[in-house]
Amino acid sequence: MTLISMAANNIKKNFKNYWAFFLSSTFSVFVLYLFMSIVNNEDVKVKLGAVKNFIVIFIIAAFMIAAFSAFFIWYSNSFLIKSRKKEFATYMLLGMSKKQTVILNIIENLITIAFAFCSGIILGLIFNKFFIMLLYVMIRVTGDVSFQISLEALKFCSIVFGAMFIIISIHGSRLIYRDNLIDLLNSSKKAEKGLKVSHLTLIISILSIVLLGYGYYMAIRNLADNILLAPIVVLLVVIGTILFFTSFTSLIIYISKKNEKSLFKGTKLIYISQLYYRYKGNVGTLSVIAITTSVALCATIFCFGFFNKVEGSSRNYRPFSIEYANGTNNTDKIFENTIKNHKEISVVYKDNMEFFKVKTKDFLLGSHEFLVLNESKFNEINSHEKSGIKTNLKNDKECYFFQLSNLVPNKNIIGKDVSLGVGGSDYNLKITDTDMKCFIAMDDSKPTFIVKDSVYSQIKSTISKENTYKVTGYMLNNDFLSENFIKDLKNVIPQETKLLTFYEHFTESMKIMGILAFIGAFIGLIFVTATGSIIYFKMCMEASEDKNKFIILKNIGASKAEITKAISKELMILFGVPFVVATINTFAASIPIGQIFAVNITKEFIIIILVYAVLYSIYYLITLKAYIKIVSN
């Protein structure tokens, strides 16, 4: 029998160990090919229009997937080699040299990687058109998608997985050459050592809870006000998560093992003992899974949360349907003549605003030039925009301040005095309240003071013409039917009017957030399949090593139902704890994300957590079935 046929038979015989590796690798190839084919698709670039430069996000995502896939394949290959060391030793006892054993392992790697690569590319070719059409739906564009074979994408995938094959072959060869025949034979008979717990473990356990708690507190209470704290928060949570698994969970398992009153109830003795002797070898894996799952959940929730809030954020950024600055009577006529040709839309409200440019003599508000608008006009605009904001200034010394410099309003300026310089006069005002919700387009807006009409009239009587800033805004009855009207208007309206529209901002934002949501969905699925597969590999390998223990348990009277129950609880802890920790980490991160960007992502958080939970449950059930099958045969 040749080494090639022997390798093929080994893969066929051990497919229960290879399928998860094969599935995750195939999916990684498919996604890499899909992303790179989109990058090299000229039709997609045309559809993206003004935001075509954002296609670089696909390249960044492709390299992220390549890096994570390399880690996953290397990690999985380590498990496979370790689980088959005794098999390799048997080959050597039957006359095969170490060199031949290494070549056999390399051939098996080649077959597996090549099979996964070809399957992924085939899936990419078959579903490429479908997923590009899905991308078009998500970014709200229409157009025909032709079938294409992207040679650049094929080249990229070949280089990535060719490099992975070389790396795992070298790594596997080193593991086989490193051990002598006796070590290979006894690789599954290493003495088991229970968890070592000391006063230091207790101290580190408390420290882990403190770090996580303080990280969550900073994220929820302080991060929205100071985004620069983000690296510190991430560091606290990551270190806290690692210490949680290395010490806190070890301490809980140790205490459960020593609590003899409850230990002998039901099947607790079986699964607690398994965890007691096996947990130390799983700490690193569970920590990595918890952290990577936290990252994947945060990224996915962020992408989908903002994808579903594009209309609201665009309305905040450009509250008027149509807006232009420093227009004249002739500009208004151009607008009116153009809209007559578009019966699909009509004007609901028109607002003419005249702002005054003023300066402050102090640096309290972080800017040198501000706008001033009168209270009655401001309230009228907000009633048209249905923003729910209304000012009620009591006297000429009070003002309302709209700031644009921060992601969230700086409430510390409420009650502060500010001096506005207009010509040769100073206006001393007190800020009674503040907000940051725009009432004109943010593109050309500046921090604005809302003052009493009487103060506004005084400023108007002394201010020069060059320090006035006029804005005209229109609210249409249906912004989403205004595309053709906007195209016609842009062809005839003077360039200096700085025409800004809600619809254009919305469509561009939809393209950007649609791309992010599209990428986020695939990255999330890759993380789920990879992390689920890692636990599957780990548990199946341990099942083979623990087989004799379960035979003994069966011989001394433990029923199959009891053994199944014990195994299910053990696996539930190993699958569930990292996911629960990742969910809590993500929840703490989702609150400041929502606060910073003024969006409510609670619904997206719940949906995505439930989807992840279902996918992990599927992996849990598959692993449980495989584990029971191994120990039962």
Coordinates of N, CA, C and O in Angstrom, one line a residue, residues 270 547-563 631-633:
I270 N -19.1 12.4 38.9 CA -18.5 12.1 37.6 C -18.0 13.3 36.9 O -16.8 13.4 36.5
K547 N -11.7 6.9 27.7 CA -12.6 5.8 27.4 C -12.6 4.7 28.5 O -13.7 4.2 28.9
N548 N -11.4 4.4 29.0 CA -11.3 3.3 30.0 C -12.0 3.7 31.3 O -12.5 2.9 32.0
K549 N -12.0 5.0 31.6 CA -12.7 5.4 32.9 C -14.1 5.1 32.8 O -14.8 4.7 33.8
F550 N -14.7 5.4 31.7 CA -16.2 5.2 31.5 C -16.5 3.7 31.4 O -17.6 3.3 31.8
I551 N -15.6 2.9 30.9 CA -15.8 1.5 31.0 C -15.8 1.0 32.4 O -16.7 0.2 32.8
I552 N -14.9 1.5 33.2 CA -14.9 1.1 34.6 C -16.2 1.6 35.3 O -16.8 0.8 36.1
L553 N -16.6 2.8 35.0 CA -17.9 3.3 35.6 C -19.0 2.4 35.3 O -19.9 2.1 36.1
K554 N -19.1 2.0 34.0 CA -20.2 1.1 33.6 C -20.1 -0.3 34.3 O -21.1 -0.8 34.7
N555 N -18.9 -0.8 34.5 CA -18.7 -2.1 35.1 C -19.1 -2.1 36.6 O -19.5 -3.1 37.2
I556 N -18.9 -0.9 37.2 CA -19.3 -0.9 38.7 C -20.7 -0.4 38.9 O -21.1 -0.2 40.0
G557 N -21.5 -0.3 37.8 CA -22.9 -0.1 38.0 C -23.5 1.1 37.4 O -24.7 1.3 37.5
A558 N -22.7 2.1 36.9 CA -23.3 3.3 36.3 C -24.0 3.0 35.0 O -23.5 2.3 34.2
S559 N -25.2 3.5 34.9 CA -26.0 3.3 33.7 C -25.6 4.2 32.6 O -24.9 5.2 32.8
K560 N -26.0 3.8 31.4 CA -25.7 4.7 30.2 C -26.3 6.0 30.4 O -25.7 7.1 30.0
A561 N -27.5 6.1 30.9 CA -28.2 7.3 31.1 C -27.5 8.2 32.1 O -27.4 9.5 31.9
E562 N -26.9 7.7 33.2 CA -26.2 8.4 34.1 C -24.9 9.0 33.5 O -24.5 10.1 33.8
I563 N -24.2 8.1 32.8 CA -23.0 8.6 32.1 C -23.2 9.7 31.1 O -22.5 10.7 31.1
V631 N -16.9 7.0 23.9 CA -16.7 6.3 25.2 C -17.6 5.0 25.3 O -17.4 4.2 26.1
S632 N -18.6 4.9 24.4 CA -19.5 3.8 24.4 C -19.0 2.6 23.6 O -19.4 1.5 23.9
N633 N -18.3 2.9 22.5 CA -17.8 1.8 21.7 C -16.7 1.0 22.3 O -15.8 1.5 23.0

